[in-house]
Amino acid sequence: MQIVRHNENAKLSRNEEVGRFFLATEEIPKDTILFTEAPMVIGPKWNLAEYEQRSTTVPCVGCFADCQLGLYRCEACQWPACKPDCPGLENANLHALECGILRFGAGPKPKHDPEAIFDYYRYDALLVLKCLALQIRNRQLFDQMMELESHYEARKGTPFYREADERTVQYLLKNFLNPLKKMEEQQGKTVLPVNDAKTLHKISGILEVNAMVIPLSNGREICGLYPIGCMLEHCCMPNCFYTFNTTKGMKLTFKAGRDIKKGEHLTTTYTHSLWGTQQRREHLKANKYFSCTCTRCADATEMGTYLSALKCMGIDGNTCAGYQLPLNPLDDTSEWKCNQCPIQVEADQVNFLLSKIGEEVDDAMDRKASVKQLEDLIFKLLTFLHPNHHFLLQLKHSLIQMYGHFKGYATNQLSDRVLEEKVETCRQMTKVIETLDPDSFRLSLYAAVVYFEQQSALVEINERKLRSGVPKLDEGVQKNYNEALHCLMKGKKVLVNEMGTQQGKKLSEEIEKATERVEAIIVSLK
């Protein structure tokens, strides 16, 4: 593993509260490269969703490109590959790392039973096996990996531990490691010095706590272990961000997301910036084994965005213009109190309501609800939630993209009212985005979509005005085109660090075309 430091501007420190962290030893300008690092190991995600576990489209074991189960295989271990001669099959850092162990597997039984096939080819167990196989190629690297935090004792008895035992540990032992051990005993030689259940559980914990998700240009996600990268402290309003070079060994690059003062801790985030405080803290507690107490988590209004606020139902049927907020957002059992009236709500009631709403939102997203269904759900949830609530933002982000792109909802088919509502929704979302990500390095793709959709609606509104006879020098027309161009400029800016992703490239091309069009229109109107 090679670590290249571009600037000696931070040092590794430790304290009782957060353990190890990096401290800025001098002022660090925005976009400064802090360090680059090659991964210890990369492989398929260790935490596949159920639908991914049963997909016939799987990642090639050699290069992670999409391939079909049963089409091509690695000749040695018979695991699916994109083609028989994929270069990654013989790469020591890729499939060759675990191929010799996978050869001990007997394959799915019965061979043509879909259930047996899905059960045998468990891609979410491969990364654990790759980590175990490191000891064959580089025992020092393996020992270094095993020193990473696994929270082994804390994980015992948890659903994560039980799932890892059933889906990964016992699966690897039964299909590959026990047959390998039998061969070792018969031939009197040792291939894997360490291959017991406890080690596999520790590796599972190490991945759960430290693995980083790597988005590939084909839209697939894989995972990697970066021992220096995983030392950065978490903050829900971080000052650093990272990118992956998917063409050069998945090298990780950490950059300063904003100007960092001397003495600041270097921080990144292990959650989604548009999750509410409760969601973020629950995720961190369950997966990272700590409770976040950053300034955003400690602020009931979440920097004035009200991302978690509930609408107050008032007293005895009398409506209230206030919103319910937790009295102590760092206490999971805290009561919630209205900011306008004396009404307070128990934490259990809040949790029950949000659980039900969350299920409804997840269901709508999973079944790809129609435009009308999303409109109705948003209208319904506005009765209970602040307009900026993270559940509503999730639905609104989908809806503004459906307006203009879905059959029957092309931009020129939208009513004047819907166009105006789309623009206003984008403006409201922009305020939230720019509050939570003022330096535009965490919500880049999300923000770029909002800016692009906002300008498209503004341009359509203007075209209708001009067709109706409104003068081209009308102040409102000029203002709309200038706002549209401003949106496109911001969209370009936030996508700078997303050009390595397929979605980022595609969106950037669309923004470039729209920019040329709007600039030409502005020139023609002068």
XYZ file of C-alpha atoms in Angstrom:
526
model
C 0.000 0.000 0.000
C 1.346 3.411 -0.946
C 0.345 6.629 0.793
C 1.408 9.875 -0.824
C 1.185 13.020 1.292
C 1.045 16.178 -0.792
C 1.225 18.548 2.162
C 2.546 18.093 5.662
C -0.359 20.151 6.949
C -1.930 17.702 9.382
C -0.766 15.284 12.045
C -2.288 12.181 13.554
C -3.420 12.869 17.122
C -5.471 11.150 19.795
C -7.729 12.087 22.681
C -10.129 10.277 25.036
C -13.275 11.636 23.372
C -12.796 10.642 19.711
C -9.694 8.422 19.731
C -7.435 8.943 16.711
C -7.963 11.975 14.470
C -6.065 14.284 12.132
C -5.310 17.804 13.349
C -4.570 20.696 10.971
C -1.099 22.018 11.828
C -1.517 25.063 9.579
C -4.213 26.830 7.593
C -5.379 24.632 4.705
C -7.004 26.289 1.649
C -10.126 24.808 0.050
C -9.443 22.017 -2.487
C -5.984 21.264 -1.070
C -5.137 17.583 -1.566
C -4.532 16.228 1.935
C -3.420 12.726 0.971
C -3.925 9.947 -1.547
C -4.078 6.282 -0.658
C -4.348 2.945 -2.447
C -6.827 0.450 -0.980
C -5.802 -2.549 1.073
C -8.508 -4.533 -0.674
C -11.533 -3.884 -2.904
C -14.511 -6.054 -3.770
C -18.302 -6.283 -4.060
C -20.340 -4.557 -1.353
C -20.457 -6.503 1.913
C -24.004 -5.291 2.653
C -26.092 -6.141 -0.401
C -29.813 -5.425 -0.260
C -32.123 -8.433 -0.635
C -32.979 -7.594 -4.254
C -29.229 -7.405 -5.031
C -28.674 -10.827 -3.428
C -31.173 -12.296 -5.903
C -30.159 -10.442 -9.059
C -29.125 -12.305 -12.209
C -26.959 -9.312 -13.149
C -23.848 -9.558 -11.005
C -20.390 -7.940 -10.853
C -17.631 -9.718 -12.759
C -15.217 -11.203 -10.209
C -12.341 -9.840 -12.271
C -13.295 -6.232 -13.039
C -16.752 -5.613 -11.451
C -18.404 -4.932 -14.826
C -22.004 -6.129 -15.064
C -22.370 -9.697 -16.296
C -25.070 -12.343 -16.370
C -25.123 -15.389 -14.128
C -24.372 -18.484 -16.207
C -22.942 -16.730 -19.265
C -19.143 -16.650 -18.713
C -17.043 -17.909 -15.806
C -13.539 -17.891 -14.415
C -12.163 -21.201 -15.686
C -10.433 -21.919 -12.362
C -13.168 -21.302 -9.768
C -16.285 -21.114 -11.988
C -17.474 -17.778 -10.578
C -19.214 -15.456 -13.098
C -17.022 -13.194 -15.235
C -17.682 -10.666 -18.000
C -15.579 -12.772 -20.384
C -13.262 -15.806 -20.023
C -10.127 -13.705 -20.557
C -11.002 -10.725 -18.333
C -7.609 -9.247 -17.232
C -8.849 -8.891 -13.654
C -9.114 -12.675 -13.262
C -5.332 -12.963 -13.024
C -4.685 -9.663 -11.255
C -3.123 -10.286 -7.817
C -5.033 -7.336 -6.344
C -8.364 -8.430 -7.802
C -9.739 -11.930 -8.412
C -6.429 -13.823 -8.151
C -6.457 -12.874 -4.469
C -9.313 -15.243 -3.616
C -9.625 -17.484 -6.688
C -7.491 -20.283 -5.211
C -9.836 -20.520 -2.206
C -13.037 -20.350 -4.274
C -11.814 -23.387 -6.237
C -12.629 -25.546 -3.218
C -16.331 -24.812 -3.682
C -18.478 -27.551 -5.190
C -20.825 -25.139 -6.954
C -24.585 -24.778 -6.621
C -26.631 -27.920 -6.010
C -28.766 -28.703 -7.903
C -26.842 -26.970 -10.675
C -29.762 -25.391 -12.523
C -31.958 -24.478 -9.543
C -32.224 -20.639 -9.368
C -32.479 -20.706 -5.561
C -29.357 -22.862 -5.267
C -27.509 -20.550 -7.657
C -28.410 -17.408 -5.681
C -27.499 -19.184 -2.444
C -24.097 -20.315 -3.699
C -22.907 -17.119 -5.404
C -23.012 -14.797 -2.412
C -21.205 -11.689 -3.560
C -21.642 -9.965 -0.204
C -19.304 -12.590 1.331
C -16.529 -12.105 -1.222
C -14.991 -9.028 0.378
C -14.632 -10.849 3.703
C -12.898 -13.701 1.855
C -10.628 -11.257 0.021
C -9.617 -9.727 3.350
C -8.865 -13.188 4.756
C -6.817 -14.051 1.652
C -4.566 -11.021 2.187
C -2.489 -13.162 4.556
C -1.433 -15.352 1.602
C -0.102 -12.432 -0.441
C 0.984 -10.002 2.271
C 0.883 -11.098 5.914
C 2.027 -7.674 7.114
C -0.876 -6.008 5.300
C -3.274 -8.583 6.741
C -2.012 -7.898 10.280
C -2.371 -4.164 9.691
C -5.959 -4.676 8.534
C -6.790 -6.781 11.597
C -5.711 -3.864 13.803
C -8.574 -1.738 12.439
C -11.545 -1.304 14.767
C -14.069 -4.168 14.530
C -16.129 -3.629 17.734
C -16.163 -7.409 17.968
C -17.488 -7.591 21.534
C -20.079 -4.871 20.981
C -21.398 -6.619 17.844
C -22.019 -9.921 19.621
C -25.733 -10.573 19.997
C -26.707 -7.844 17.534
C -28.711 -8.439 14.336
C -25.585 -7.484 12.356
C -23.583 -10.241 14.048
C -26.307 -12.855 13.543
C -26.767 -11.922 9.883
C -23.001 -11.996 9.278
C -22.772 -15.407 10.951
C -25.539 -16.905 8.824
C -24.905 -15.226 5.497
C -21.112 -14.896 5.505
C -19.197 -16.748 8.218
C -20.911 -20.142 8.102
C -21.266 -19.912 4.323
C -17.517 -19.366 3.811
C -16.577 -22.083 6.287
C -18.931 -24.678 4.838
C -18.292 -24.065 1.131
C -14.616 -23.099 0.949
C -12.630 -22.884 4.165
C -13.467 -26.286 5.671
C -12.632 -28.089 2.385
C -9.378 -26.077 2.250
C -8.556 -27.035 5.837
C -9.175 -30.692 5.018
C -6.740 -30.448 2.116
C -4.165 -28.740 4.370
C -4.411 -31.618 6.878
C -4.139 -34.275 4.158
C -1.098 -32.674 2.513
C 0.537 -31.421 5.713
C 0.852 -27.811 4.551
C -0.713 -24.514 5.600
C -2.217 -22.142 3.043
C -4.299 -19.956 5.369
C -2.754 -19.767 8.861
C -5.846 -17.973 10.209
C -9.307 -18.956 8.981
C -11.547 -19.443 12.032
C -15.052 -18.096 12.673
C -13.883 -15.438 15.126
C -11.490 -13.964 12.567
C -14.252 -13.905 9.949
C -16.531 -12.089 12.396
C -13.793 -9.585 13.175
C -13.312 -8.942 9.460
C -17.077 -8.491 9.074
C -16.956 -5.910 11.866
C -13.945 -4.165 10.324
C -15.832 -3.829 7.037
C -19.006 -2.660 8.762
C -17.120 0.073 10.629
C -14.434 1.057 8.105
C -15.299 0.050 4.524
C -15.955 2.867 2.070
C -18.421 2.696 -0.816
C -16.861 3.292 -4.248
C -19.254 4.376 -7.058
C -18.145 2.995 -10.436
C -18.723 4.691 -13.787
C -21.154 1.891 -14.782
C -23.463 2.827 -11.894
C -22.465 -0.145 -9.720
C -21.033 0.288 -6.234
C -18.189 -1.688 -4.679
C -16.350 -1.355 -1.356
C -12.766 -0.733 -0.323
C -10.698 -0.595 2.851
C -8.518 2.491 3.278
C -6.695 2.443 6.635
C -5.725 6.119 6.670
C -9.000 7.344 5.170
C -11.056 5.553 7.809
C -9.238 7.467 10.567
C -10.871 10.776 9.675
C -13.312 11.886 12.320
C -17.021 12.075 11.532
C -18.980 15.327 11.511
C -22.426 16.010 10.016
C -20.995 19.315 8.705
C -17.520 18.097 7.649
C -14.629 20.100 6.244
C -13.169 17.402 3.937
C -14.388 15.154 1.150
C -12.966 12.305 -0.885
C -13.009 11.026 -4.446
C -11.970 7.733 -6.048
C -9.910 7.324 -9.203
C -11.683 4.359 -10.783
C -9.116 4.129 -13.606
C -6.052 3.930 -11.339
C -6.570 1.154 -8.837
C -9.422 2.871 -6.967
C -6.972 5.305 -5.389
C -8.607 7.478 -2.733
C -7.961 11.230 -2.645
C -8.953 13.340 0.349
C -9.363 17.084 -0.204
C -10.235 20.095 1.920
C -13.857 20.932 1.160
C -13.477 24.436 2.553
C -10.767 26.621 4.088
C -9.626 24.853 7.261
C -8.135 26.769 10.182
C -5.034 25.715 12.071
C -6.046 23.515 15.032
C -9.248 22.176 13.412
C -9.877 18.440 13.238
C -10.086 17.067 9.684
C -13.567 15.605 9.334
C -15.679 13.709 6.833
C -19.192 12.302 7.083
C -20.341 8.704 7.391
C -24.026 9.476 6.833
C -26.180 11.193 4.216
C -26.298 14.964 4.597
C -30.042 15.037 3.889
C -30.992 12.546 6.567
C -32.618 13.972 9.670
C -30.770 14.067 12.995
C -32.520 10.969 14.332
C -31.674 8.958 11.208
C -28.044 10.072 11.200
C -27.471 9.364 14.883
C -29.211 5.961 14.730
C -27.093 4.960 11.721
C -23.859 6.010 13.421
C -24.765 4.277 16.661
C -25.737 1.033 14.914
C -22.915 0.889 12.353
C -20.086 2.994 13.774
C -20.749 2.482 17.506
C -20.757 6.099 18.610
C -23.291 8.884 19.144
C -22.677 12.074 17.206
C -22.749 15.331 19.202
C -21.692 17.761 16.454
C -23.148 21.275 16.261
C -25.726 20.235 13.674
C -26.958 17.280 15.745
C -27.140 19.518 18.830
C -29.268 22.101 16.987
C -32.970 21.185 17.051
C -33.595 23.249 13.884
C -30.614 21.687 12.018
C -29.034 25.021 11.091
C -32.441 26.589 10.509
C -33.488 24.047 7.849
C -36.088 22.288 10.068
C -35.147 19.053 8.328
C -36.676 16.958 11.135
C -39.480 19.275 12.331
C -43.096 18.110 12.692
C -46.125 20.314 12.175
C -47.890 21.135 15.450
C -51.461 19.882 15.573
C -52.534 22.657 18.000
C -54.793 22.496 21.063
C -58.359 21.129 21.048
C -58.682 21.354 17.293
C -57.359 24.916 17.099
C -54.703 25.122 14.414
C -51.164 26.202 15.239
C -48.566 27.731 12.946
C -45.713 26.245 14.962
C -43.495 23.199 14.574
C -42.561 20.475 17.013
C -38.830 20.183 17.747
C -36.942 17.979 20.227
C -36.139 19.724 23.505
C -32.796 17.900 23.494
C -31.891 16.480 20.072
C -28.947 14.577 21.615
C -31.344 12.584 23.817
C -33.197 9.836 21.927
C -35.977 9.892 24.558
C -36.404 13.682 24.583
C -39.882 15.175 24.443
C -40.732 17.411 21.505
C -42.142 20.917 22.045
C -43.890 23.354 19.726
C -42.006 26.573 19.013
C -45.269 28.553 19.055
C -47.533 26.989 21.703
C -47.226 24.929 24.937
C -47.983 21.569 23.300
C -45.394 18.822 23.951
C -45.255 15.332 22.437
C -43.630 12.184 23.854
C -40.672 10.701 21.972
C -42.542 7.402 21.526
C -45.382 9.178 19.718
C -42.933 10.976 17.431
C -41.061 7.763 16.673
C -44.309 5.915 15.895
C -45.483 8.654 13.516
C -42.126 8.904 11.731
C -41.872 5.119 11.463
C -45.244 4.946 9.708
C -44.430 7.879 7.435
C -41.030 6.369 6.634
C -42.648 3.089 5.597
C -45.069 4.961 3.341
C -42.270 6.982 1.716
C -40.085 3.892 1.214
C -43.012 2.046 -0.329
C -43.704 4.910 -2.754
C -40.056 5.035 -3.815
C -39.649 1.257 -4.096
C -42.721 0.772 -6.294
C -41.845 3.829 -8.393
C -45.071 5.667 -7.632
C -46.706 7.735 -10.375
C -46.645 11.534 -10.524
C -50.202 11.685 -9.166
C -49.368 9.301 -6.315
C -46.321 11.354 -5.313
C -48.324 14.586 -5.499
C -51.022 13.089 -3.264
C -48.492 11.725 -0.757
C -46.685 15.072 -0.510
C -50.004 16.868 0.020
C -50.915 14.381 2.758
C -47.548 14.572 4.561
C -47.600 18.384 4.617
C -50.316 17.941 7.266
C -47.758 16.354 9.606
C -44.321 17.594 8.544
C -42.419 20.817 7.966
C -42.159 21.501 4.190
C -38.381 20.979 4.489
C -38.666 17.664 6.326
C -36.229 15.122 4.904
C -39.037 12.725 3.945
C -40.693 15.471 1.893
C -37.383 16.493 0.317
C -36.877 12.897 -0.809
C -40.281 12.865 -2.519
C -39.921 16.364 -3.955
C -36.520 15.558 -5.477
C -38.130 12.696 -7.371
C -41.181 14.723 -8.362
C -39.265 17.669 -9.860
C -37.471 15.189 -12.130
C -40.704 13.461 -13.132
C -42.111 16.853 -14.125
C -40.609 17.321 -17.573
C -39.421 13.769 -18.209
C -42.343 11.364 -17.685
C -44.892 10.484 -20.338
C -47.746 12.958 -20.181
C -45.641 15.331 -18.080
C -43.208 16.723 -20.650
C -42.154 20.272 -19.817
C -44.349 21.736 -22.576
C -47.302 19.700 -21.241
C -47.113 20.984 -17.681
C -49.696 23.553 -16.597
C -48.597 27.078 -15.710
C -49.425 26.325 -12.063
C -47.269 23.181 -11.975
C -44.355 25.015 -13.633
C -44.508 27.800 -11.043
C -44.750 25.227 -8.224
C -41.751 23.356 -9.640
C -39.647 26.524 -9.644
C -40.690 27.423 -6.101
C -39.996 23.872 -4.871
C -36.509 24.021 -6.404
C -35.865 27.385 -4.757
C -36.878 26.020 -1.343
C -34.705 22.931 -1.814
C -31.784 25.099 -2.902
C -31.938 27.032 0.378
C -31.681 23.782 2.335
C -28.842 22.471 0.152
C -26.829 25.681 0.392
C -27.281 25.773 4.179
C -26.181 22.182 4.763
C -23.508 22.164 2.053
C -22.415 25.797 1.642
C -19.146 24.856 -0.056
C -20.794 22.405 -2.487
C -18.795 19.240 -1.918
C -21.242 16.777 -0.327
C -24.553 17.164 -2.184
C -23.096 17.793 -5.630
C -25.213 15.480 -7.811
C -28.356 16.109 -5.758
C -27.891 19.880 -6.029
C -27.009 19.807 -9.735
C -30.284 18.012 -10.497
C -32.247 20.696 -8.619
C -30.445 23.534 -10.427
C -30.976 21.886 -13.818
C -34.691 21.267 -13.247
C -35.173 24.796 -11.918
C -33.697 26.377 -15.057
C -35.705 24.144 -17.393
C -38.959 25.263 -15.753
C -37.899 28.933 -15.840
C -37.050 28.713 -19.562
C -40.434 27.125 -20.349
C -42.257 29.818 -18.354
C -40.457 32.489 -20.378
C -41.170 30.835 -23.709
C -44.861 30.821 -22.888
C -44.707 34.484 -21.885
C -43.013 35.451 -25.144
C -45.509 33.435 -27.196
C -48.367 35.212 -25.436
C -47.024 38.608 -26.510
C -45.031 39.682 -23.452
C -42.181 41.952 -24.691
C -38.776 40.282 -24.755
C -37.342 43.150 -22.674
C -39.967 42.609 -19.961
C -38.314 42.742 -16.541
C -39.826 39.401 -15.492
C -38.565 37.652 -18.627
C -35.058 39.038 -18.186
C -35.069 38.063 -14.512
C -36.125 34.471 -15.278
C -33.429 33.975 -17.911
C -30.769 35.400 -15.601
C -31.934 33.099 -12.806
C -31.876 30.129 -15.203
C -28.317 30.957 -16.278
C -27.285 31.382 -12.632
C -28.690 27.908 -11.872
C -26.694 26.398 -14.724
C -23.487 28.096 -13.572
C -24.003 26.706 -10.076
C -24.768 23.280 -11.536
C -21.459 23.322 -13.436
C -19.569 24.363 -10.321
C -20.920 21.663 -8.024
C -20.278 18.900 -10.582
C -16.523 19.509 -10.733
C -15.797 16.635 -8.348
C -18.396 14.286 -9.901
C -16.895 13.950 -13.365
C -15.623 10.465 -12.560
C -19.168 9.144 -12.261
C -21.485 8.193 -15.113
C -24.318 10.312 -13.738
C -22.020 13.298 -13.208
C -20.716 13.181 -16.787
C -24.177 12.845 -18.294
C -25.653 15.661 -16.225
C -22.675 17.893 -16.986
C -23.236 17.396 -20.722
C -26.919 18.312 -20.358
C -26.051 21.423 -18.349
C -23.468 22.454 -20.960
C -26.052 22.213 -23.762
C -28.651 24.110 -21.724
C -26.084 26.814 -20.884
C -25.289 27.410 -24.566
C -28.989 27.638 -25.316
C -29.815 30.087 -22.503
C -26.770 32.260 -23.242
C -27.800 32.451 -26.908
C -31.339 33.453 -25.915
C -30.079 36.162 -23.554
C -27.862 37.592 -26.315
C -30.775 37.571 -28.790
C -33.007 39.464 -26.376
C -30.615 42.397 -26.046
